[in-house]
Amino acid sequence: GGVKVRAYSSSANLGPGFDALAVAHTAFYDEVEARLEPGNGQVLVESVYGPYAHEAGRAETAKKAVEELLRLTNIDIGDRNIVLRIYKGVPPGKGLGSSGASAAAAVKAAELLLDLDVPDNVLVEAAGRGEAAAAGTPHYDNVAASLLGGLAIVAFDKNGKLYVTHMEIDAWFTLFIPRAEIASAKTKLMREILPKEVGLDQAARNWSRLALLVAAAARNDLQTLGHMMMQDEIVEPARSRFIPCYDSVIEAAIEAGALGVSISGAGPSLIALSRSREDAIRVANAVAKSCRCCEVEDIKVAQTA
Ligand code: HSE
């Protein structure tokens, strides 16, 4: 028999956590079914279905991720093939970890299918390299959150060894998803527009805020977490001018009681933090009512996944 694994959408960065952290949420998900068939050691994608099946490169992400897993773990599937069926439910180009979700689900499905017990950091590394096939450069933050759930943190040590950890947080989110898409090429652009150098003082301010944000998450102090989400002075200011409605969405969300708002990943979506479903719905309604300056594709209320 085969296996079927679900991986949720995610939001990277949360302000000062650029390339370091992401949170998984129930807003959207991908699913990967995997089975073994007689063959010659290949990973094959049988079909891609669901609302975003048409997006080019998505199948490649999952396939590459499984190939990386086999390579990193030295597993030879011999005279069998791994066959994948992919449900693509996370909208691409919105900063919601779409390609990461496919890669995460695929890696987890392969691990289950082959009855392996792979350390988290190796799973994340395989999925991250798989994502590189679609996004150009590997982003380990989104895949870590999708794979492990909760708030995930990734760090490479000086030898290039990947460390990952994750923690549960009891939180609700409101996701504002503009119609504008940041396609794969634009995600690259959203990194190219970032400052190439930052001053030590500025860096120190930023990482102290990130440290506080993570400590707050660990204590489920959502008030502090939300406040720190809004304190990035390196990445978010450079990107915000490309985000439709950035100021007005933040204003409306905070006015309606959101604890914090930041760009979701490389954008264009924004993520607001709340304590409860009711609070998150209030934020969603307030933004829907007040925001006339851009075309909104979707506003989603979600919980930590
Ligand atoms: N941390 C990445 C970025 C998001 O902000 O470009 C994609 O993982």
Tab-separated table of C-alpha atoms and ligand atoms in Angstrom:
chain	number	residue	atom	x	y	z
A	1	GLY	CA	0.000	0.000	0.000
A	2	GLY	CA	0.938	3.612	-0.405
A	3	VAL	CA	0.990	6.504	2.029
A	4	LYS	CA	-0.568	9.960	1.989
A	5	VAL	CA	0.932	12.946	3.800
A	6	ARG	CA	-0.366	16.485	4.264
A	7	ALA	CA	1.861	19.566	4.646
A	8	TYR	CA	0.498	22.993	5.508
A	9	SER	CA	1.179	26.471	4.228
A	10	SER	CA	3.605	28.651	6.188
A	11	SER	CA	4.759	32.196	6.726
A	12	ALA	CA	8.489	32.870	6.941
A	13	ASN	CA	10.337	35.651	8.737
A	14	LEU	CA	7.657	37.175	11.017
A	15	GLY	CA	9.570	40.438	10.840
A	16	PRO	CA	13.113	40.112	12.199
A	17	GLY	CA	13.395	36.340	11.526
A	18	PHE	CA	14.545	36.632	7.907
A	19	ASP	CA	15.576	33.166	6.627
A	20	ALA	CA	15.622	31.940	10.234
A	21	LEU	CA	12.043	31.046	11.134
A	22	ALA	CA	8.583	30.308	9.845
A	23	VAL	CA	5.225	29.345	11.275
A	24	ALA	CA	2.960	26.674	9.769
A	25	HIS	CA	-0.768	27.430	9.513
A	26	THR	CA	-3.932	25.640	8.520
A	27	ALA	CA	-4.852	28.162	5.812
A	28	PHE	CA	-3.900	25.846	2.923
A	29	TYR	CA	-2.257	22.489	2.401
A	30	ASP	CA	-0.623	20.216	-0.156
A	31	GLU	CA	-0.828	16.438	-0.042
A	32	VAL	CA	1.482	13.844	-1.507
A	33	GLU	CA	0.579	10.202	-2.029
A	34	ALA	CA	3.530	7.885	-2.563
A	35	ARG	CA	3.694	4.222	-3.552
A	36	LEU	CA	6.324	1.758	-4.715
A	37	GLU	CA	6.160	0.038	-8.072
A	38	PRO	CA	8.516	-2.263	-9.919
A	39	GLY	CA	11.001	-0.101	-11.798
A	40	ASN	CA	14.611	1.006	-11.923
A	41	GLY	CA	15.233	3.318	-8.981
A	42	GLN	CA	13.432	6.400	-10.236
A	43	VAL	CA	11.163	8.965	-8.625
A	44	LEU	CA	8.178	9.639	-10.869
A	45	VAL	CA	5.319	12.093	-10.649
A	46	GLU	CA	2.172	10.394	-11.865
A	47	SER	CA	-0.162	13.351	-11.519
A	48	VAL	CA	-0.603	16.801	-10.052
A	49	TYR	CA	-4.156	17.854	-9.202
A	50	GLY	CA	-5.994	20.447	-7.139
A	51	PRO	CA	-6.520	24.210	-7.523
A	52	TYR	CA	-2.868	25.041	-8.311
A	53	ALA	CA	-1.981	21.952	-10.341
A	54	HIS	CA	-1.280	24.063	-13.404
A	55	GLU	CA	1.712	25.813	-11.850
A	56	ALA	CA	4.859	24.779	-13.672
A	57	GLY	CA	7.722	23.460	-11.592
A	58	ARG	CA	5.618	22.232	-8.694
A	59	ALA	CA	5.962	18.575	-9.588
A	60	GLU	CA	9.689	19.076	-9.961
A	61	THR	CA	9.945	20.304	-6.363
A	62	ALA	CA	8.471	17.134	-4.883
A	63	LYS	CA	10.446	14.810	-7.139
A	64	LYS	CA	13.729	16.596	-6.442
A	65	ALA	CA	13.068	16.575	-2.708
A	66	VAL	CA	12.592	12.789	-2.672
A	67	GLU	CA	15.705	12.294	-4.805
A	68	GLU	CA	17.673	14.426	-2.333
A	69	LEU	CA	16.334	12.381	0.572
A	70	LEU	CA	17.493	9.144	-1.072
A	71	ARG	CA	20.887	10.685	-1.763
A	72	LEU	CA	21.394	12.136	1.734
A	73	THR	CA	20.392	8.862	3.417
A	74	ASN	CA	22.202	6.593	0.910
A	75	ILE	CA	19.038	4.642	0.234
A	76	ASP	CA	18.921	2.600	-2.932
A	77	ILE	CA	15.392	1.690	-3.956
A	78	GLY	CA	16.865	-0.862	-6.380
A	79	ASP	CA	14.416	-2.296	-8.860
A	80	ARG	CA	11.523	-0.180	-7.675
A	81	ASN	CA	10.231	3.301	-8.491
A	82	ILE	CA	8.654	5.754	-6.101
A	83	VAL	CA	5.491	7.091	-7.714
A	84	LEU	CA	4.006	10.376	-6.461
A	85	ARG	CA	0.553	11.910	-6.772
A	86	ILE	CA	0.487	15.545	-5.699
A	87	TYR	CA	-2.453	17.624	-4.501
A	88	LYS	CA	-1.501	21.287	-4.859
A	89	GLY	CA	-3.644	23.403	-2.544
A	90	VAL	CA	-1.225	26.139	-1.438
A	91	PRO	CA	-1.388	29.119	-3.808
A	92	PRO	CA	2.040	29.829	-5.332
A	93	GLY	CA	3.652	33.241	-5.547
A	94	LYS	CA	1.954	34.613	-2.430
A	95	GLY	CA	4.687	34.174	0.182
A	96	LEU	CA	2.822	31.272	1.765
A	97	GLY	CA	5.466	28.572	1.358
A	98	SER	CA	3.796	26.875	-1.584
A	99	SER	CA	6.804	25.099	-3.043
A	100	GLY	CA	8.027	24.294	0.460
A	101	ALA	CA	4.764	22.526	1.255
A	102	SER	CA	5.043	20.198	-1.753
A	103	ALA	CA	8.635	19.402	-0.884
A	104	ALA	CA	7.821	18.824	2.782
A	105	ALA	CA	4.909	16.497	2.034
A	106	ALA	CA	6.932	14.557	-0.521
A	107	VAL	CA	9.892	13.999	1.792
A	108	LYS	CA	7.675	12.936	4.673
A	109	ALA	CA	5.722	10.598	2.388
A	110	ALA	CA	8.926	8.956	1.135
A	111	GLU	CA	10.202	8.535	4.698
A	112	LEU	CA	6.962	6.803	5.697
A	113	LEU	CA	6.769	4.715	2.545
A	114	LEU	CA	10.297	3.357	2.968
A	115	ASP	CA	9.822	2.975	6.735
A	116	LEU	CA	12.864	5.150	7.487
A	117	ASP	CA	13.587	7.104	10.634
A	118	VAL	CA	15.354	10.196	9.327
A	119	PRO	CA	16.463	13.012	11.666
A	120	ASP	CA	14.502	16.257	11.289
A	121	ASN	CA	17.475	18.224	9.991
A	122	VAL	CA	18.057	15.738	7.160
A	123	LEU	CA	14.374	15.814	6.189
A	124	VAL	CA	14.460	19.605	6.131
A	125	GLU	CA	17.685	19.667	4.143
A	126	ALA	CA	16.276	17.284	1.527
A	127	ALA	CA	13.045	19.261	1.236
A	128	GLY	CA	14.940	22.563	1.092
A	129	ARG	CA	17.116	21.371	-1.757
A	130	GLY	CA	14.022	20.103	-3.497
A	131	GLU	CA	12.478	23.514	-3.139
A	132	ALA	CA	15.562	25.006	-4.754
A	133	ALA	CA	14.490	23.208	-7.917
A	134	ALA	CA	11.392	25.396	-8.022
A	135	ALA	CA	12.400	28.597	-6.242
A	136	GLY	CA	15.994	28.892	-7.463
A	137	THR	CA	17.661	29.063	-4.068
A	138	PRO	CA	16.859	26.761	-1.153
A	139	HIS	CA	14.738	28.283	1.601
A	140	TYR	CA	14.811	26.092	4.638
A	141	ASP	CA	12.503	28.212	6.799
A	142	ASN	CA	9.248	27.364	4.990
A	143	VAL	CA	10.016	23.682	4.539
A	144	ALA	CA	10.957	23.355	8.216
A	145	ALA	CA	7.623	24.811	9.337
A	146	SER	CA	5.657	22.712	6.843
A	147	LEU	CA	7.499	19.545	7.843
A	148	LEU	CA	7.678	19.966	11.595
A	149	GLY	CA	4.700	22.199	12.371
A	150	GLY	CA	4.416	25.108	14.792
A	151	LEU	CA	7.095	27.774	14.826
A	152	ALA	CA	10.220	26.332	13.209
A	153	ILE	CA	13.742	27.699	13.394
A	154	VAL	CA	16.605	26.836	11.053
A	155	ALA	CA	20.309	27.622	11.454
A	156	PHE	CA	23.470	26.473	9.736
A	157	ASP	CA	26.553	26.201	11.943
A	158	LYS	CA	29.982	27.335	10.716
A	159	ASN	CA	30.591	23.920	9.158
A	160	GLY	CA	27.401	24.172	7.148
A	161	LYS	CA	25.542	21.673	9.296
A	162	LEU	CA	21.828	22.375	9.477
A	163	TYR	CA	20.114	22.620	12.858
A	164	VAL	CA	16.355	22.709	13.160
A	165	THR	CA	13.964	23.032	16.021
A	166	HIS	CA	10.288	23.777	16.408
A	167	MET	CA	7.796	24.651	19.088
A	168	GLU	CA	4.058	24.608	19.452
A	169	ILE	CA	2.386	27.968	19.676
A	170	ASP	CA	-1.249	28.463	20.472
A	171	ALA	CA	-2.115	31.243	18.055
A	172	TRP	CA	-4.482	32.343	15.307
A	173	PHE	CA	-3.621	34.194	12.148
A	174	THR	CA	-5.320	36.339	9.559
A	175	LEU	CA	-3.726	36.148	6.114
A	176	PHE	CA	-4.280	38.960	3.618
A	177	ILE	CA	-3.600	37.696	0.151
A	178	PRO	CA	-3.489	40.378	-2.558
A	179	ARG	CA	-4.298	39.378	-6.101
A	180	ALA	CA	-0.853	40.492	-7.193
A	181	GLU	CA	1.444	37.520	-7.470
A	182	ILE	CA	5.107	37.430	-6.662
A	183	ALA	CA	6.082	34.805	-9.193
A	184	SER	CA	9.248	32.797	-8.746
A	185	ALA	CA	11.290	35.364	-10.651
A	186	LYS	CA	9.901	38.098	-8.427
A	187	THR	CA	10.744	36.189	-5.246
A	188	LYS	CA	14.298	36.426	-6.494
A	189	LEU	CA	13.744	40.134	-7.082
A	190	MET	CA	12.363	40.493	-3.555
A	191	ARG	CA	15.761	39.281	-2.336
A	192	GLU	CA	17.757	41.379	-4.773
A	193	ILE	CA	16.237	44.592	-3.453
A	194	LEU	CA	17.454	43.854	0.085
A	195	PRO	CA	20.423	45.789	1.489
A	196	LYS	CA	23.707	44.017	0.772
A	197	GLU	CA	25.304	45.329	3.949
A	198	VAL	CA	23.916	46.311	7.319
A	199	GLY	CA	25.551	48.194	10.149
A	200	LEU	CA	26.522	46.370	13.317
A	201	ASP	CA	24.239	48.499	15.495
A	202	GLN	CA	21.315	47.859	13.232
A	203	ALA	CA	22.047	44.126	13.060
A	204	ALA	CA	22.340	43.967	16.840
A	205	ARG	CA	19.003	45.697	17.300
A	206	ASN	CA	17.405	43.290	14.866
A	207	TRP	CA	18.774	40.079	16.364
A	208	SER	CA	17.932	41.160	19.896
A	209	ARG	CA	14.337	41.574	18.736
A	210	LEU	CA	14.410	38.159	17.074
A	211	ALA	CA	15.757	36.600	20.278
A	212	LEU	CA	12.940	38.224	22.224
A	213	LEU	CA	10.385	37.086	19.652
A	214	VAL	CA	11.481	33.453	19.952
A	215	ALA	CA	11.572	33.572	23.751
A	216	ALA	CA	8.096	35.091	23.730
A	217	ALA	CA	6.860	32.313	21.435
A	218	ALA	CA	8.299	29.704	23.793
A	219	ARG	CA	6.328	31.210	26.681
A	220	ASN	CA	3.278	31.759	24.496
A	221	ASP	CA	3.531	35.466	25.218
A	222	LEU	CA	1.684	36.502	22.058
A	223	GLN	CA	1.643	40.169	22.996
A	224	THR	CA	5.449	40.413	22.908
A	225	LEU	CA	5.672	38.105	19.891
A	226	GLY	CA	3.265	40.321	17.975
A	227	HIS	CA	5.064	43.500	18.934
A	228	MET	CA	8.441	42.079	17.857
A	229	MET	CA	6.939	40.947	14.523
A	230	MET	CA	6.680	44.624	13.659
A	231	GLN	CA	10.217	45.604	14.631
A	232	ASP	CA	12.314	44.467	11.672
A	233	GLU	CA	14.349	47.374	10.315
A	234	ILE	CA	16.396	45.540	7.690
A	235	VAL	CA	14.276	43.389	5.372
A	236	GLU	CA	10.676	44.511	5.780
A	237	PRO	CA	11.234	48.234	5.088
A	238	ALA	CA	12.903	47.368	1.759
A	239	ARG	CA	10.058	45.108	0.704
A	240	SER	CA	7.065	46.989	2.056
A	241	ARG	CA	6.867	49.439	-0.842
A	242	PHE	CA	6.232	46.492	-3.180
A	243	ILE	CA	3.363	45.231	-1.048
A	244	PRO	CA	-0.030	46.578	-2.094
A	245	CYS	CA	-1.887	48.162	0.812
A	246	TYR	CA	0.928	47.557	3.292
A	247	ASP	CA	0.236	50.562	5.519
A	248	SER	CA	-3.538	50.475	5.373
A	249	VAL	CA	-3.810	46.741	6.096
A	250	ILE	CA	-1.507	47.095	9.097
A	251	GLU	CA	-3.411	50.079	10.382
A	252	ALA	CA	-6.804	48.366	10.064
A	253	ALA	CA	-5.536	45.107	11.576
A	254	ILE	CA	-3.944	46.747	14.594
A	255	GLU	CA	-6.984	48.959	15.079
A	256	ALA	CA	-9.118	45.790	15.132
A	257	GLY	CA	-6.924	44.280	17.834
A	258	ALA	CA	-4.271	42.269	15.969
A	259	LEU	CA	-1.219	41.694	18.185
A	260	GLY	CA	1.183	42.140	15.275
A	261	VAL	CA	1.422	42.137	11.472
A	262	SER	CA	4.296	41.377	9.121
A	263	ILE	CA	4.972	40.407	5.524
A	264	SER	CA	4.481	36.682	4.982
A	265	GLY	CA	7.773	35.374	3.556
A	266	ALA	CA	8.800	37.431	0.546
A	267	GLY	CA	5.214	38.708	0.147
A	268	PRO	CA	2.866	39.928	-1.133
A	269	SER	CA	0.673	38.394	1.600
A	270	LEU	CA	0.583	39.849	5.086
A	271	ILE	CA	0.111	37.845	8.272
A	272	ALA	CA	-1.555	39.161	11.421
A	273	LEU	CA	-1.359	37.472	14.817
A	274	SER	CA	-4.286	36.997	17.211
A	275	ARG	CA	-5.035	35.084	20.368
A	276	SER	CA	-8.286	33.449	19.305
A	277	ARG	CA	-10.392	32.566	16.298
A	278	GLU	CA	-12.876	35.302	17.199
A	279	ASP	CA	-10.100	37.897	17.340
A	280	ALA	CA	-8.675	36.749	14.003
A	281	ILE	CA	-12.119	36.943	12.375
A	282	ARG	CA	-12.579	40.476	13.723
A	283	VAL	CA	-9.260	41.431	12.133
A	284	ALA	CA	-10.297	39.828	8.839
A	285	ASN	CA	-13.585	41.720	8.764
A	286	ALA	CA	-12.002	45.035	9.648
A	287	VAL	CA	-9.436	44.756	6.881
A	288	ALA	CA	-12.016	43.581	4.343
A	289	LYS	CA	-14.107	46.644	5.135
A	290	SER	CA	-11.390	49.266	5.256
A	291	CYS	CA	-9.064	48.173	2.514
A	292	ARG	CA	-10.013	49.769	-0.789
A	293	CYS	CA	-6.568	50.405	-2.168
A	294	CYS	CA	-5.846	47.017	-3.690
A	295	GLU	CA	-7.516	43.930	-5.055
A	296	VAL	CA	-7.724	41.291	-2.371
A	297	GLU	CA	-7.752	37.714	-3.595
A	298	ASP	CA	-8.502	36.127	-0.269
A	299	ILE	CA	-8.523	36.773	3.461
A	300	LYS	CA	-8.030	33.609	5.496
A	301	VAL	CA	-8.330	32.883	9.177
A	302	ALA	CA	-6.085	30.022	10.274
A	303	GLN	CA	-4.597	28.338	13.304
A	304	THR	CA	-1.049	27.190	13.955
A	305	ALA	CA	-0.558	23.864	12.155
B	1	HSE	N1	12.948	33.867	4.040
B	1	HSE	C1	12.595	33.931	2.640
B	1	HSE	C2	12.581	35.362	2.187
B	1	HSE	C3	11.201	33.430	2.425
B	1	HSE	O1	12.153	36.207	2.952
B	1	HSE	O2	12.996	35.622	1.056
B	1	HSE	C4	11.185	32.195	1.664
B	1	HSE	O3	11.624	31.138	2.457
